[in-house]
mmCIF file of C-alpha atoms in Angstrom:
data_model
loop_
_atom_site.group_PDB
_atom_site.id
_atom_site.type_symbol
_atom_site.label_atom_id
_atom_site.label_comp_id
_atom_site.label_asym_id
_atom_site.label_seq_id
_atom_site.Cartn_x
_atom_site.Cartn_y
_atom_site.Cartn_z
ATOM 1 C CA ASP K 5 8.553 11.613 6.568
ATOM 2 C CA ILE K 6 9.536 8.295 8.140
ATOM 3 C CA GLN K 7 11.893 6.324 5.904
ATOM 4 C CA MET K 8 11.486 2.555 5.774
ATOM 5 C CA THR K 9 14.495 0.535 4.654
ATOM 6 C CA GLN K 10 14.169 -3.127 3.783
ATOM 7 C CA SER K 11 16.956 -5.644 3.371
ATOM 8 C CA PRO K 12 17.855 -7.454 1.328
ATOM 9 C CA SER K 13 16.414 -5.958 -1.856
ATOM 10 C CA SER K 14 16.272 -9.438 -3.332
ATOM 11 C CA LEU K 15 17.169 -12.952 -2.361
ATOM 12 C CA SER K 16 17.416 -16.255 -4.179
ATOM 13 C CA THR K 17 16.175 -19.212 -2.241
ATOM 14 C CA SER K 18 14.605 -22.647 -2.501
ATOM 15 C CA VAL K 19 11.393 -24.317 -1.460
ATOM 16 C CA GLY K 20 11.645 -25.401 2.153
ATOM 17 C CA ASP K 21 14.169 -22.736 3.117
ATOM 18 C CA ARG K 22 13.726 -20.338 6.017
ATOM 19 C CA VAL K 23 13.533 -16.734 4.789
ATOM 20 C CA THR K 24 14.113 -13.609 6.853
ATOM 21 C CA ILE K 25 13.414 -10.067 5.645
ATOM 22 C CA THR K 26 14.199 -7.031 7.756
ATOM 23 C CA CYS K 27 12.645 -3.578 7.797
ATOM 24 C CA ARG K 28 14.123 -0.601 9.619
ATOM 25 C CA ALA K 29 12.322 2.670 10.344
ATOM 26 C CA SER K 30 14.120 5.997 10.513
ATOM 27 C CA GLN K 31 12.439 6.689 13.866
ATOM 28 C CA SER K 32 10.398 4.695 16.331
ATOM 29 C CA ILE K 33 7.033 3.542 15.008
ATOM 30 C CA THR K 34 6.283 1.400 18.095
ATOM 31 C CA ASN K 35 4.534 -1.531 16.399
ATOM 32 C CA TYR K 36 2.526 0.233 13.690
ATOM 33 C CA LEU K 37 4.008 -1.942 10.992
ATOM 34 C CA ASN K 38 2.315 -3.994 8.265
ATOM 35 C CA TRP K 39 3.730 -6.581 5.874
ATOM 36 C CA TYR K 40 2.269 -7.195 2.406
ATOM 37 C CA GLN K 41 2.952 -9.781 -0.274
ATOM 38 C CA GLN K 42 2.659 -8.783 -3.938
ATOM 39 C CA LYS K 43 2.743 -11.090 -6.931
ATOM 40 C CA PRO K 44 3.332 -9.785 -10.484
ATOM 41 C CA GLY K 45 0.309 -7.983 -11.891
ATOM 42 C CA LYS K 46 -1.633 -8.398 -8.661
ATOM 43 C CA ALA K 47 -2.623 -6.116 -5.817
ATOM 44 C CA PRO K 48 -0.682 -6.419 -2.555
ATOM 45 C CA ASN K 49 -2.113 -8.778 0.061
ATOM 46 C CA LEU K 50 -1.850 -8.136 3.806
ATOM 47 C CA LEU K 51 0.113 -10.760 5.733
ATOM 48 C CA ILE K 52 0.878 -9.157 9.100
ATOM 49 C CA TYR K 53 -0.444 -6.091 10.941
ATOM 50 C CA ALA K 54 0.656 -4.506 14.211
ATOM 51 C CA ALA K 55 4.116 -5.973 13.573
ATOM 52 C CA SER K 56 3.231 -9.487 14.701
ATOM 53 C CA SER K 57 -0.491 -10.155 14.229
ATOM 54 C CA LEU K 58 -1.239 -12.673 11.508
ATOM 55 C CA GLN K 59 -4.031 -11.614 9.178
ATOM 56 C CA THR K 60 -6.943 -14.054 8.994
ATOM 57 C CA GLY K 61 -6.358 -16.710 6.385
ATOM 58 C CA VAL K 62 -2.583 -16.230 6.155
ATOM 59 C CA PRO K 63 -0.579 -19.417 6.726
ATOM 60 C CA SER K 64 1.175 -19.768 10.053
ATOM 61 C CA ARG K 65 4.572 -20.143 8.353
ATOM 62 C CA PHE K 66 4.576 -16.328 8.133
ATOM 63 C CA ARG K 67 5.699 -14.610 11.324
ATOM 64 C CA GLY K 68 6.316 -10.957 12.098
ATOM 65 C CA SER K 69 8.342 -9.582 14.982
ATOM 66 C CA GLY K 70 9.970 -6.414 16.242
ATOM 67 C CA SER K 71 9.108 -3.056 17.709
ATOM 68 C CA GLY K 72 10.492 0.453 17.751
ATOM 69 C CA THR K 73 12.644 0.722 14.645
ATOM 70 C CA ASP K 74 13.597 -2.850 13.745
ATOM 71 C CA PHE K 75 11.227 -5.443 12.351
ATOM 72 C CA THR K 76 11.452 -8.870 10.777
ATOM 73 C CA LEU K 77 9.265 -10.999 8.530
ATOM 74 C CA THR K 78 10.115 -14.677 8.682
ATOM 75 C CA ILE K 79 8.822 -17.436 6.429
ATOM 76 C CA SER K 80 9.603 -20.659 8.253
ATOM 77 C CA SER K 81 9.512 -23.028 5.266
ATOM 78 C CA LEU K 82 9.151 -21.374 1.878
ATOM 79 C CA GLN K 83 6.417 -22.768 -0.348
ATOM 80 C CA PRO K 84 6.192 -22.427 -4.157
ATOM 81 C CA GLU K 85 3.408 -19.850 -3.852
ATOM 82 C CA ASP K 86 5.579 -17.620 -1.638
ATOM 83 C CA PHE K 87 7.861 -16.449 -4.446
ATOM 84 C CA ALA K 88 6.816 -12.808 -4.578
ATOM 85 C CA THR K 89 7.816 -9.307 -3.477
ATOM 86 C CA TYR K 90 7.293 -8.299 0.139
ATOM 87 C CA TYR K 91 6.767 -4.771 1.440
ATOM 88 C CA CYS K 92 6.701 -3.316 4.919
ATOM 89 C CA GLN K 93 4.532 -0.250 5.640
ATOM 90 C CA GLN K 94 4.454 2.029 8.657
ATOM 91 C CA THR K 95 1.127 3.466 9.781
ATOM 92 C CA TYR K 96 2.471 5.309 12.826
ATOM 93 C CA THR K 97 2.140 8.684 11.145
ATOM 94 C CA THR K 98 1.194 10.129 7.786
ATOM 95 C CA PRO K 99 2.358 9.755 5.133
ATOM 96 C CA TRP K 100 2.150 5.996 5.506
ATOM 97 C CA THR K 101 5.429 5.014 3.919
ATOM 98 C CA PHE K 102 6.544 1.713 2.430
ATOM 99 C CA GLY K 103 9.853 -0.044 2.283
ATOM 100 C CA GLN K 104 11.366 -0.446 -1.173
ATOM 101 C CA GLY K 105 10.435 -4.122 -1.330
ATOM 102 C CA THR K 106 12.209 -7.462 -1.128
ATOM 103 C CA LYS K 107 11.899 -9.805 -4.093
ATOM 104 C CA VAL K 108 12.062 -13.473 -3.165
ATOM 105 C CA GLU K 109 13.214 -15.449 -6.204
ATOM 106 C CA VAL K 110 13.889 -19.040 -7.115
ATOM 107 C CA LYS K 111 17.524 -20.050 -6.703
ATOM 108 C CA GLU Z 24 -17.649 -9.023 -2.925
ATOM 109 C CA VAL Z 25 -15.680 -6.149 -1.433
ATOM 110 C CA GLN Z 26 -13.727 -4.521 -4.246
ATOM 111 C CA VAL Z 27 -12.449 -1.309 -5.769
ATOM 112 C CA VAL Z 28 -11.869 -0.808 -9.484
ATOM 113 C CA GLU Z 29 -9.803 1.990 -10.979
ATOM 114 C CA SER Z 30 -10.212 3.585 -14.389
ATOM 115 C CA GLY Z 31 -9.126 6.625 -16.340
ATOM 116 C CA GLY Z 32 -5.478 5.924 -16.941
ATOM 117 C CA GLY Z 33 -3.789 6.367 -20.280
ATOM 118 C CA LEU Z 34 -1.114 8.183 -22.241
ATOM 119 C CA VAL Z 35 -0.816 11.902 -21.554
ATOM 120 C CA GLN Z 36 1.671 14.536 -22.601
ATOM 121 C CA ARG Z 37 4.059 16.110 -20.141
ATOM 122 C CA GLY Z 38 2.269 19.022 -18.507
ATOM 123 C CA GLY Z 39 -1.131 17.550 -19.239
ATOM 124 C CA SER Z 40 -3.971 16.450 -16.991
ATOM 125 C CA LEU Z 41 -5.838 13.252 -16.259
ATOM 126 C CA ARG Z 42 -8.602 12.261 -13.849
ATOM 127 C CA LEU Z 43 -8.606 8.817 -12.335
ATOM 128 C CA SER Z 44 -11.677 7.178 -10.821
ATOM 129 C CA CYS Z 45 -12.015 4.402 -8.281
ATOM 130 C CA ALA Z 46 -15.418 2.742 -7.976
ATOM 131 C CA ALA Z 47 -16.168 0.834 -4.794
ATOM 132 C CA SER Z 48 -18.651 -1.959 -4.186
ATOM 133 C CA GLY Z 49 -19.518 -4.481 -1.521
ATOM 134 C CA PHE Z 50 -19.021 -2.184 1.470
ATOM 135 C CA THR Z 51 -20.360 1.030 3.011
ATOM 136 C CA PHE Z 52 -18.136 3.392 1.038
ATOM 137 C CA SER Z 53 -19.039 6.505 3.023
ATOM 138 C CA SER Z 54 -17.643 4.986 6.236
ATOM 139 C CA TYR Z 55 -14.053 4.584 5.062
ATOM 140 C CA TRP Z 56 -11.017 6.701 4.359
ATOM 141 C CA MET Z 57 -9.660 6.026 0.879
ATOM 142 C CA HIS Z 58 -6.080 6.209 -0.400
ATOM 143 C CA TRP Z 59 -4.201 6.358 -3.684
ATOM 144 C CA VAL Z 60 -0.892 4.533 -4.066
ATOM 145 C CA ARG Z 61 1.304 4.380 -7.151
ATOM 146 C CA GLN Z 62 3.946 2.022 -8.457
ATOM 147 C CA ALA Z 63 6.327 3.048 -11.208
ATOM 148 C CA PRO Z 64 7.318 0.267 -13.625
ATOM 149 C CA GLY Z 65 9.578 -2.187 -11.826
ATOM 150 C CA LYS Z 66 9.602 -0.073 -8.682
ATOM 151 C CA GLY Z 67 8.063 -0.150 -5.227
ATOM 152 C CA LEU Z 68 4.873 1.160 -3.680
ATOM 153 C CA VAL Z 69 4.556 4.877 -3.006
ATOM 154 C CA TRP Z 70 1.676 6.456 -1.104
ATOM 155 C CA VAL Z 71 0.147 9.387 -2.993
ATOM 156 C CA SER Z 72 -2.917 10.738 -1.252
ATOM 157 C CA ARG Z 73 -5.798 10.063 1.109
ATOM 158 C CA ILE Z 74 -9.250 11.440 1.819
ATOM 159 C CA ASN Z 75 -11.483 11.093 4.842
ATOM 160 C CA THR Z 76 -15.057 9.846 4.886
ATOM 161 C CA ASP Z 77 -16.807 13.082 3.948
ATOM 162 C CA GLY Z 78 -14.037 14.641 1.874
ATOM 163 C CA SER Z 79 -13.226 17.377 4.363
ATOM 164 C CA ILE Z 80 -9.675 16.138 5.054
ATOM 165 C CA THR Z 81 -7.142 15.398 2.337
ATOM 166 C CA ASN Z 82 -3.406 14.701 2.466
ATOM 167 C CA TYR Z 83 -0.766 14.400 -0.235
ATOM 168 C CA ALA Z 84 2.761 13.205 -0.740
ATOM 169 C CA ASP Z 85 5.184 16.101 -1.172
ATOM 170 C CA SER Z 86 5.922 14.951 -4.716
ATOM 171 C CA VAL Z 87 2.337 15.619 -5.860
ATOM 172 C CA LYS Z 88 1.241 18.410 -3.527
ATOM 173 C CA GLY Z 89 -0.188 21.343 -5.467
ATOM 174 C CA ARG Z 90 -0.615 19.264 -8.638
ATOM 175 C CA PHE Z 91 -2.947 16.426 -7.596
ATOM 176 C CA THR Z 92 -6.368 16.703 -5.979
ATOM 177 C CA VAL Z 93 -8.287 13.868 -4.363
ATOM 178 C CA SER Z 94 -12.070 13.997 -4.002
ATOM 179 C CA ARG Z 95 -14.987 11.655 -3.499
ATOM 180 C CA ASP Z 96 -18.662 11.273 -4.291
ATOM 181 C CA ASN Z 97 -20.257 9.091 -1.650
ATOM 182 C CA ALA Z 98 -23.519 8.852 -3.577
ATOM 183 C CA LYS Z 99 -21.610 7.335 -6.495
ATOM 184 C CA LYS Z 100 -19.270 5.343 -4.218
ATOM 185 C CA THR Z 101 -16.338 6.726 -6.137
ATOM 186 C CA VAL Z 102 -13.070 8.432 -5.266
ATOM 187 C CA TYR Z 103 -11.206 10.541 -7.793
ATOM 188 C CA LEU Z 104 -7.641 11.687 -8.354
ATOM 189 C CA GLN Z 105 -7.280 14.780 -10.508
ATOM 190 C CA MET Z 106 -3.728 14.972 -11.780
ATOM 191 C CA ASN Z 107 -2.448 18.205 -13.322
ATOM 192 C CA SER Z 108 0.954 19.386 -14.559
ATOM 193 C CA LEU Z 109 1.993 15.798 -15.088
ATOM 194 C CA ARG Z 110 5.689 14.952 -15.158
ATOM 195 C CA ASP Z 111 7.658 12.034 -16.551
ATOM 196 C CA GLU Z 112 8.174 10.744 -13.021
ATOM 197 C CA ASP Z 113 4.402 10.444 -12.517
ATOM 198 C CA THR Z 114 4.373 7.461 -14.891
ATOM 199 C CA ALA Z 115 3.065 4.573 -12.802
ATOM 200 C CA VAL Z 116 0.223 2.227 -12.066
ATOM 201 C CA TYR Z 117 -2.160 4.080 -9.760
ATOM 202 C CA SER Z 118 -4.169 2.010 -7.307
ATOM 203 C CA CYS Z 119 -6.798 2.989 -4.825
ATOM 204 C CA ALA Z 120 -7.225 1.232 -1.518
ATOM 205 C CA ARG Z 121 -9.613 1.261 1.392
ATOM 206 C CA GLU Z 122 -8.196 2.011 4.815
ATOM 207 C CA TYR Z 123 -9.425 -0.831 6.972
ATOM 208 C CA CYS Z 124 -9.200 -2.218 10.488
ATOM 209 C CA SER Z 125 -10.760 -5.204 12.177
ATOM 210 C CA ASN Z 126 -13.022 -5.095 15.236
ATOM 211 C CA THR Z 127 -10.078 -5.624 17.574
ATOM 212 C CA SER Z 128 -7.418 -3.656 15.733
ATOM 213 C CA CYS Z 129 -9.556 -0.529 15.336
ATOM 214 C CA LYS Z 130 -9.549 -0.011 19.107
ATOM 215 C CA LEU Z 131 -5.757 0.168 19.083
ATOM 216 C CA GLY Z 132 -5.437 2.229 15.922
ATOM 217 C CA TYR Z 133 -3.982 -0.476 13.709
ATOM 218 C CA ASN Z 134 -5.019 0.051 10.101
ATOM 219 C CA TRP Z 135 -4.050 -1.323 6.751
ATOM 220 C CA PHE Z 136 -5.059 -1.209 3.093
ATOM 221 C CA ASP Z 137 -7.706 -3.710 2.053
ATOM 222 C CA PRO Z 138 -8.867 -4.143 -0.619
ATOM 223 C CA TRP Z 139 -6.576 -2.690 -3.220
ATOM 224 C CA GLY Z 140 -7.582 -2.315 -6.836
ATOM 225 C CA GLN Z 141 -5.633 -3.759 -9.744
ATOM 226 C CA GLY Z 142 -4.635 -0.255 -10.733
ATOM 227 C CA THR Z 143 -4.731 1.898 -13.843
ATOM 228 C CA LEU Z 144 -1.614 2.768 -15.821
ATOM 229 C CA VAL Z 145 -0.665 6.386 -16.394
ATOM 230 C CA VAL Z 146 2.099 7.070 -18.901
ATOM 231 C CA VAL Z 147 3.459 10.596 -19.208
ATOM 232 C CA SER Z 148 5.309 11.189 -22.407
ATOM 233 C CA SER Z 149 6.833 14.140 -24.199
#
């Protein structure tokens, strides 16, 4: 199975800050990489697919980049509604594995 | 509204069995692969199983292989997860999700989960 490793596991930040989350695959997944946002008690919501394509309706402050094994999710200016946990997911091969999550918390 | 709703969770003894259901609405259920994902309390997302459109192809995570069985009834627009020989480590919220792609992304093989259900809690206790 392909292992997905996110860093950091958590981060404390403030509204308006720039946030960067990284996701590393244990082997090349080209750009078959999704990013989801999950809020407590809610289902995950797709932000980015194909590593850098913004899902319809997702604010442009979210940006995905990377290819091969190293990927990044950047939030350019954190908004109050962005405090949540973020997961990467590879869909290059089954099983479709997730990173362990990055919790973005209020400083 | 496109949605999936899980049911069937509950408290079960170690070694016991449980069948989860996931009812779909708002889309042509028989055209989509369906997946089960679980999330242990305070932990991350873990893929469990998937089934193709007519039920002829199924896949499982190694941790559940031989114990869990996924199936579907397209007439009822429902996917099931039969869980046997349950272990403490199977305690989690189980969610189903539709495998989806947009008009442009399908051509390139880019898929994701949408929608997801809210999940149903399974607690395995001795």
